[in-house]
Coordinates of C-alpha atoms in Angstrom, one line a residue:
M792 CA 67.7 141.5 131.9
T793 CA 66.4 140.2 129.1
K794 CA 64.3 142.6 126.8
K795 CA 61.1 141.3 126.6
L796 CA 60.3 141.8 122.7
F797 CA 56.6 139.3 123.3
Y798 CA 55.9 142.5 125.6
E799 CA 56.1 144.7 122.9
D800 CA 53.8 143.0 119.7
S801 CA 52.4 139.6 121.5
F802 CA 51.6 138.3 117.1
R803 CA 55.7 138.7 116.6
Q804 CA 57.0 136.1 116.1
E805 CA 60.8 136.1 114.5
F806 CA 63.5 138.6 115.9
D807 CA 67.0 139.1 116.0
A808 CA 69.3 139.1 118.7
V809 CA 72.9 138.8 120.7
V810 CA 74.3 135.9 122.6
T811 CA 75.1 137.5 125.9
E812 CA 75.8 133.6 127.6
C813 CA 76.1 130.5 126.6
K814 CA 76.5 127.6 129.2
E815 CA 76.2 123.5 129.4
Q816 CA 73.5 122.0 131.5
E817 CA 73.4 118.5 131.8
G818 CA 74.1 118.0 128.3
T819 CA 72.1 121.2 127.2
Y820 CA 72.6 124.2 127.1
L821 CA 71.6 127.8 128.5
I822 CA 71.4 130.1 126.0
V823 CA 71.1 134.6 127.3
L824 CA 70.1 136.3 125.0
D825 CA 70.3 140.9 124.8
Q826 CA 66.6 140.8 123.8
T827 CA 63.9 137.6 123.2
V828 CA 60.3 136.9 121.5
F829 CA 60.6 133.2 123.7
F830 CA 57.8 133.8 126.3
P831 CA 59.2 132.3 129.4
E832 CA 56.7 129.5 131.5
G833 CA 55.0 131.6 133.6
G834 CA 51.8 132.7 134.3
G835 CA 50.3 129.3 134.6
Q836 CA 51.4 129.6 130.5
S837 CA 54.1 126.1 129.4
A838 CA 56.9 128.1 127.8
D839 CA 56.9 128.9 124.1
T840 CA 59.3 126.4 121.6
G841 CA 61.1 127.5 118.4
M842 CA 64.9 127.8 116.6
L843 CA 67.8 130.2 116.8
W844 CA 70.5 130.0 113.4
C845 CA 73.3 132.0 113.9
T846 CA 74.4 135.2 111.6
S847 CA 76.7 136.1 111.9
G848 CA 78.4 137.8 108.8
Q849 CA 75.1 137.7 107.0
N850 CA 74.1 140.9 106.1
D851 CA 70.6 140.3 104.5
Q852 CA 67.0 139.0 105.3
K853 CA 67.3 136.8 102.3
T854 CA 70.8 135.6 103.2
I855 CA 69.3 134.6 106.5
T856 CA 66.0 132.8 105.3
E857 CA 68.5 131.1 102.9
S858 CA 70.2 129.8 105.7
M859 CA 67.7 128.7 107.8
C860 CA 66.8 127.0 104.9
S861 CA 69.3 124.5 105.0
R862 CA 72.0 124.7 107.3
E863 CA 70.0 122.1 110.2
E864 CA 73.3 121.4 110.4
E865 CA 73.8 124.7 112.6
T866 CA 70.0 125.1 114.2
V867 CA 69.5 125.4 117.6
H868 CA 66.4 123.8 118.8
I869 CA 64.6 126.2 121.8
T870 CA 62.5 123.3 123.7
D871 CA 62.3 125.1 127.0
V872 CA 62.7 128.6 128.7
Q873 CA 62.5 129.7 131.7
E874 CA 63.1 133.4 133.4
K875 CA 65.6 134.0 136.3
N876 CA 66.2 137.1 138.0
G877 CA 65.3 139.3 135.2
Q878 CA 67.4 137.1 133.0
I879 CA 65.1 134.9 130.1
Y880 CA 66.6 131.1 129.2
H881 CA 66.5 129.3 126.0
K882 CA 67.2 125.5 126.7
G883 CA 69.0 124.4 123.2
D884 CA 70.2 121.5 121.4
R885 CA 74.1 122.9 120.9
P886 CA 75.9 125.8 121.9
L887 CA 76.4 129.8 120.8
E888 CA 79.1 131.7 120.9
V889 CA 78.2 134.7 123.7
G890 CA 78.5 137.6 121.2
S891 CA 77.2 136.1 118.1
N892 CA 74.0 137.4 116.2
V893 CA 71.5 135.2 115.4
H894 CA 67.8 135.4 114.4
G895 CA 64.8 133.1 116.7
K896 CA 61.7 132.8 115.2
I897 CA 59.3 130.9 117.8
D898 CA 56.4 127.0 117.4
W899 CA 54.0 130.2 115.9
T900 CA 51.1 127.1 115.6
D901 CA 51.8 127.0 119.4
R902 CA 52.0 130.4 120.7
F903 CA 48.8 131.1 119.3
S904 CA 46.5 128.3 120.7
K905 CA 48.3 129.6 124.0
M906 CA 47.1 132.8 123.1
Q907 CA 44.0 132.1 122.3
Q908 CA 43.5 129.3 125.7
H909 CA 44.8 131.6 128.0
T910 CA 42.7 135.1 126.6
G911 CA 39.5 132.3 126.9
E912 CA 40.6 131.8 130.4
H913 CA 40.0 135.0 131.2
I914 CA 36.6 135.8 130.4
V915 CA 35.0 132.2 131.5
S916 CA 36.8 133.6 134.7
G917 CA 35.8 136.9 134.8
L918 CA 32.6 136.2 134.4
V919 CA 32.2 133.2 136.9
N920 CA 33.3 135.9 139.4
S921 CA 31.2 139.1 138.7
I922 CA 28.1 136.6 138.4
Y923 CA 28.4 134.1 141.3
G924 CA 31.8 135.9 143.9
Y925 CA 33.9 132.8 142.9
H926 CA 37.7 132.6 142.4
N927 CA 39.7 131.0 140.2
V928 CA 41.6 128.9 142.3
G929 CA 43.8 126.7 139.8
F930 CA 44.8 127.0 136.5
H931 CA 46.0 123.9 133.8
L932 CA 46.7 125.1 130.3
A933 CA 48.4 121.7 128.9
K934 CA 49.4 120.4 125.6
D935 CA 45.9 119.2 124.7
Y936 CA 43.2 121.3 127.2
V937 CA 42.5 123.4 130.0
T938 CA 41.5 123.6 133.3
L939 CA 40.1 126.1 135.4
D940 CA 38.8 125.7 139.4
F941 CA 37.2 127.9 140.9
D942 CA 35.5 127.0 144.7
G943 CA 32.0 127.4 144.5
A944 CA 29.6 124.8 142.5
L945 CA 27.9 125.8 139.3
T946 CA 25.5 123.2 138.0
K947 CA 25.3 122.0 133.8
K948 CA 22.4 125.6 133.7
Q949 CA 24.8 127.6 134.8
L950 CA 28.3 126.7 133.4
R951 CA 26.1 127.7 129.7
E952 CA 24.8 130.6 130.3
V953 CA 28.9 131.5 130.7
E954 CA 29.5 129.9 128.1
Q955 CA 27.1 131.9 126.3
K956 CA 28.2 135.3 127.9
A957 CA 31.6 134.5 126.9
N958 CA 31.6 133.4 123.6
G959 CA 29.1 136.8 123.6
A960 CA 32.5 138.4 124.5
I961 CA 34.3 136.8 121.1
A962 CA 31.8 137.9 119.0
E963 CA 32.0 141.3 120.4
N964 CA 36.1 141.9 119.4
I965 CA 36.8 143.7 122.4
P966 CA 40.0 145.2 121.9
V967 CA 42.6 143.2 125.3
E968 CA 44.8 146.6 127.1
V969 CA 47.3 145.2 129.0
S970 CA 48.8 148.4 131.0
Y971 CA 51.4 148.7 133.6
P972 CA 50.0 150.3 136.7
N973 CA 52.4 152.3 139.7
H974 CA 51.7 151.5 142.8
E975 CA 48.8 154.4 143.5
E976 CA 47.0 153.2 140.1
L977 CA 47.0 150.1 141.8
K978 CA 45.4 150.5 144.6
T979 CA 42.2 152.1 142.7
I980 CA 41.9 149.3 140.4
D981 CA 39.5 146.1 141.2
Y982 CA 41.6 143.3 140.4
R983 CA 41.5 139.5 139.7
S984 CA 45.0 138.0 141.0
K985 CA 45.3 134.1 143.2
I986 CA 49.0 135.1 144.1
E987 CA 50.8 138.3 146.1
I988 CA 52.5 140.2 143.7
E989 CA 56.1 142.1 144.2
G990 CA 57.1 145.3 141.4
Q991 CA 55.5 146.1 138.7
V992 CA 52.5 144.4 138.3
R993 CA 51.1 144.0 134.0
I994 CA 47.4 144.0 134.2
V995 CA 45.5 142.7 131.2
T996 CA 42.1 144.0 131.0
I997 CA 39.3 142.8 128.5
P998 CA 36.9 145.9 128.8
G999 CA 33.5 144.8 130.3
Y1000 CA 34.7 141.1 130.8
D1001 CA 37.9 141.2 133.6
I1002 CA 41.0 142.9 134.8
C1003 CA 43.8 140.6 135.7
A1004 CA 47.1 140.6 136.8
C1005 CA 49.0 137.9 134.7
C1006 CA 52.6 138.1 132.6
A1007 CA 51.7 136.1 129.9
P1008 CA 51.3 137.6 126.1
H1009 CA 47.7 137.3 125.1
V1010 CA 45.5 137.7 121.8
K1011 CA 45.0 141.4 120.4
Q1012 CA 41.6 141.8 120.4
T1013 CA 39.2 139.1 122.0
G1014 CA 37.3 138.0 118.4
Q1015 CA 40.5 136.5 118.2
I1016 CA 39.7 133.7 120.5
G1017 CA 37.9 132.2 117.9
M1018 CA 35.8 130.0 120.3
I1019 CA 35.2 129.2 124.2
K1020 CA 33.6 125.4 124.9
F1021 CA 33.2 123.8 127.3
V1022 CA 34.2 120.3 127.6
G1023 CA 33.9 118.4 130.4
M1024 CA 32.5 119.3 134.6
Q1025 CA 33.8 117.5 137.7
N1026 CA 32.7 118.5 141.3
Y1027 CA 36.1 119.1 142.6
K1028 CA 37.5 120.4 146.3
G1029 CA 34.1 121.7 147.1
G1030 CA 34.2 123.6 143.9
V1031 CA 34.2 122.8 140.4
R1032 CA 36.2 121.8 137.9
I1033 CA 35.2 123.1 134.0
T1034 CA 37.4 121.6 131.2
M1035 CA 37.4 123.6 127.8
Q1036 CA 38.8 124.4 124.8
C1037 CA 39.1 127.8 122.6
G1038 CA 40.0 128.8 119.2
F1039 CA 42.0 125.9 116.9
R1040 CA 41.2 123.5 119.9
A1041 CA 37.7 124.0 119.9
L1042 CA 37.7 122.9 116.5
G1043 CA 39.6 120.0 117.0
D1044 CA 37.1 118.5 119.3
Y1045 CA 34.1 119.6 117.4
N1046 CA 36.0 117.5 114.3
R1047 CA 36.2 114.5 116.4
K1048 CA 33.2 114.8 118.2
E1049 CA 31.8 114.7 114.9
A1050 CA 33.6 111.9 113.1
L1051 CA 32.4 109.8 116.2
V1052 CA 29.2 110.7 116.2
Q1053 CA 29.0 109.9 112.4
K1054 CA 30.9 107.1 112.5
I1055 CA 27.9 105.3 114.9
S1056 CA 24.9 106.9 112.8
T1057 CA 26.5 105.0 109.3
S1058 CA 26.6 102.2 111.5
L1059 CA 23.3 102.1 113.1
S1060 CA 21.5 103.3 109.4
V1061 CA 20.2 107.0 111.1
K1062 CA 20.8 110.3 110.7
E1063 CA 23.3 112.3 113.1
D1064 CA 20.5 113.9 114.6
E1065 CA 18.9 110.3 115.9
A1066 CA 22.6 108.6 116.7
A1067 CA 21.8 109.0 120.6
D1068 CA 18.4 107.8 120.6
A1069 CA 19.1 104.6 118.1
V1070 CA 21.9 103.7 120.4
E1071 CA 19.5 103.7 123.5
R1072 CA 17.2 102.0 122.0
L1073 CA 20.2 98.7 121.1
K1074 CA 20.7 99.5 125.0
E1075 CA 17.5 98.7 125.9
E1076 CA 17.8 95.2 123.5
I1077 CA 21.1 94.3 125.0
Y1078 CA 19.2 94.5 127.9
R1079 CA 16.4 92.2 126.8
L1080 CA 18.9 89.7 125.3
T1081 CA 21.0 89.1 127.9
N1082 CA 18.2 88.9 130.7
E1083 CA 16.9 86.5 127.7
K1084 CA 19.4 84.0 127.4
A1085 CA 20.1 84.7 131.4
A1086 CA 17.2 82.9 131.0
L1087 CA 18.1 80.3 129.0
M1088 CA 20.9 79.5 129.9
S1089 CA 19.2 78.6 133.5
Q1090 CA 16.8 75.9 132.1
I1091 CA 19.8 74.4 130.2
L1092 CA 21.8 73.9 133.2
S1093 CA 18.8 72.8 135.5
Y1094 CA 18.0 70.3 132.9
K1095 CA 22.5 69.7 133.3
A1096 CA 21.5 69.0 136.7
E1097 CA 18.6 66.9 136.4
N1098 CA 21.5 64.9 134.2
Q1099 CA 24.3 64.3 136.5
N1100 CA 24.9 61.7 138.6
P1101 CA 26.9 61.3 141.4
V1102 CA 29.3 59.2 142.3
G1103 CA 28.0 58.2 146.2
R1104 CA 27.9 61.6 148.1
V1105 CA 30.2 63.4 145.8
L1106 CA 29.3 65.5 142.0
I1107 CA 32.1 65.9 140.2
V1108 CA 31.6 68.0 136.2
L1109 CA 34.0 69.2 133.7
E1110 CA 31.7 71.9 131.7
E1111 CA 32.9 74.5 128.6
E1112 CA 32.0 78.1 128.5
L1113 CA 30.5 79.1 131.5
D1114 CA 30.9 82.0 132.9
G1115 CA 30.7 82.5 137.3
V1116 CA 27.8 83.2 137.6
Q1117 CA 26.5 80.1 136.1
M1118 CA 29.4 78.0 137.2
R1119 CA 27.5 79.1 141.5
E1120 CA 24.2 79.0 140.2
Y1121 CA 25.2 75.3 137.8
V1122 CA 27.1 73.9 141.3
N1123 CA 23.7 75.5 143.4
L1124 CA 21.9 73.0 141.2
L1125 CA 24.0 69.8 141.0
M1126 CA 23.4 70.4 145.9
E1127 CA 20.4 69.9 145.5
K1128 CA 20.9 66.2 144.6
E1129 CA 21.2 64.3 146.5
V1130 CA 25.1 65.0 147.2
D1131 CA 27.5 66.4 150.0
T1132 CA 30.1 67.9 147.8
C1133 CA 30.1 69.2 144.2
I1134 CA 33.7 70.0 142.0
L1135 CA 32.6 72.1 139.0
V1136 CA 36.0 71.6 136.4
N1137 CA 35.1 74.6 133.5
G1138 CA 37.0 75.0 130.2
D1139 CA 37.2 77.7 127.7
G1140 CA 36.2 75.2 124.9
E1141 CA 40.0 74.8 123.2
A1142 CA 41.8 71.9 122.6
E1143 CA 44.7 73.8 124.1
C1144 CA 43.2 75.3 127.5
H1145 CA 45.5 76.3 130.0
E1146 CA 43.4 77.6 132.6
F1147 CA 41.0 75.6 134.3
K1148 CA 37.9 77.8 136.7
Y1149 CA 36.4 75.6 139.6
V1150 CA 33.8 76.1 141.8
A1151 CA 33.2 73.8 144.7
A1152 CA 30.9 73.4 147.6
S1153 CA 30.1 71.1 150.6
K1154 CA 27.7 70.4 153.4
T1155 CA 29.6 67.5 155.2
E1156 CA 33.4 69.6 155.6
D1157 CA 34.9 72.7 155.2
A1158 CA 35.6 74.0 150.7
R1159 CA 38.7 75.3 151.8
K1160 CA 40.2 72.6 152.0
I1161 CA 38.8 71.2 148.3
A1162 CA 40.1 73.9 147.4
K1163 CA 43.7 73.4 149.4
W1164 CA 44.4 71.0 147.9
L1165 CA 42.9 71.3 143.7
N1166 CA 45.4 74.6 144.3
D1167 CA 48.5 73.2 145.2
R1168 CA 47.9 69.9 142.6
C1169 CA 47.8 72.2 139.6
H1170 CA 49.1 74.7 140.3
G1171 CA 45.9 76.6 141.1
R1172 CA 45.0 80.3 143.1
G1173 CA 41.5 80.3 144.7
G1174 CA 39.3 80.1 148.3
G1175 CA 36.1 81.7 150.0
K1176 CA 33.5 80.6 152.3
P1177 CA 33.6 77.5 154.8
D1178 CA 30.7 75.9 152.4
M1179 CA 31.5 77.5 148.6
V1180 CA 34.7 78.0 147.0
Q1181 CA 35.9 79.0 143.7
G1182 CA 39.6 79.8 141.6
A1183 CA 41.7 78.6 138.6
L1184 CA 43.7 76.2 137.9
Q1185 CA 46.5 76.2 135.9
T1186 CA 47.5 72.7 134.3
E1187 CA 46.7 70.8 130.9
R1188 CA 43.1 69.0 130.0
Q1189 CA 44.6 65.4 130.6
E1190 CA 45.7 66.4 134.2
I1191 CA 42.4 67.5 134.9
E1192 CA 40.7 64.6 133.3
Q1193 CA 43.4 61.9 134.9
L1194 CA 41.8 64.4 138.4
I1195 CA 38.9 63.3 137.8
R1196 CA 39.4 59.6 137.6
E1197 CA 41.5 59.4 140.7
I1198 CA 38.4 61.0 142.7
K1199 CA 35.9 59.3 141.3
A1200 CA 38.0 56.1 142.1
Q1201 CA 38.8 57.5 145.3
V1202 CA 34.4 58.1 146.0
E1203 CA 34.5 53.9 144.4
D1204 CA 36.5 52.4 147.1

């Protein structure tokens, strides 16, 4: 059994231990120590990462520290930690000799951040349960975010109230208590738990806010969480999913969003608290100009259509830089002339254009036959209904111009 030093002091970052087992597995090494500060994955919290150094023959802290700083080639990088049958396996990138002394150090920034998130989750889950009676049915502590799933719906107003109360718990700086009640004591405790637990149950209590079975390390006092901020919510499986950030993650999220607001306000030449209104005004202006542009384009297309002269009962037109809506509108206008069939081919205005969009319509034959002929001739794709088709041709401009000449010649004959 590996002694779990992280339960004795969740803020301990370094430790000394003895290697009791080391075995290779798929190019990495699973290292077992007699004791460890490394927390194995569990309770919704990912494993600690960090480093181990062999210290056999080094008797003073100064020598150990110098070894840690200068002997990178002897550093064992721990990338994952798992527990099985009471043994904690540290996944390292090199082996350590059984019986050797080692010094370990966890990635404290990562561990502390995860403790901030996890204790924050307990506060929020406890509040939602006590106020609304909903249960936490899902918890995911990712590298950049935390999600909490509850089995009941909550409004934005209700979530804001929960968030406010959760930050009130932080301001109270309440001690986070850990206990190991026996079977009889456990019967008297009303605690949260998502699964049935066998053996010793570890209870994490935040007085006045939450009592929950949990195997993960937590901060010692709620004030160490710093801040709880909800950054997203969505309806999920009949309940609600909350995305939140705590502590330094919340600060980082705030800094990122502040930078975005500053960038937007600078671009629009307004104060930061006026940025949202300025964006709305800009959207309205874009909408107005888009409608004006569409109206002007319709007038231009009408003028163009009036000045097109069909060859017999067929009209074929080569245009530039029309979008799909404009192409269909133009063909509808052209079909109002005394024609049976109309083919509109559109390029992007570039001399080296290799893709041409087309729209074809006919009153007298199935337009899909026209699409098939165009597609076969010019490596195209597309289709539609009997009265109108659209697609794209993969070819050169001179090929399109030659195609138009051939169609006109056939019609004239």
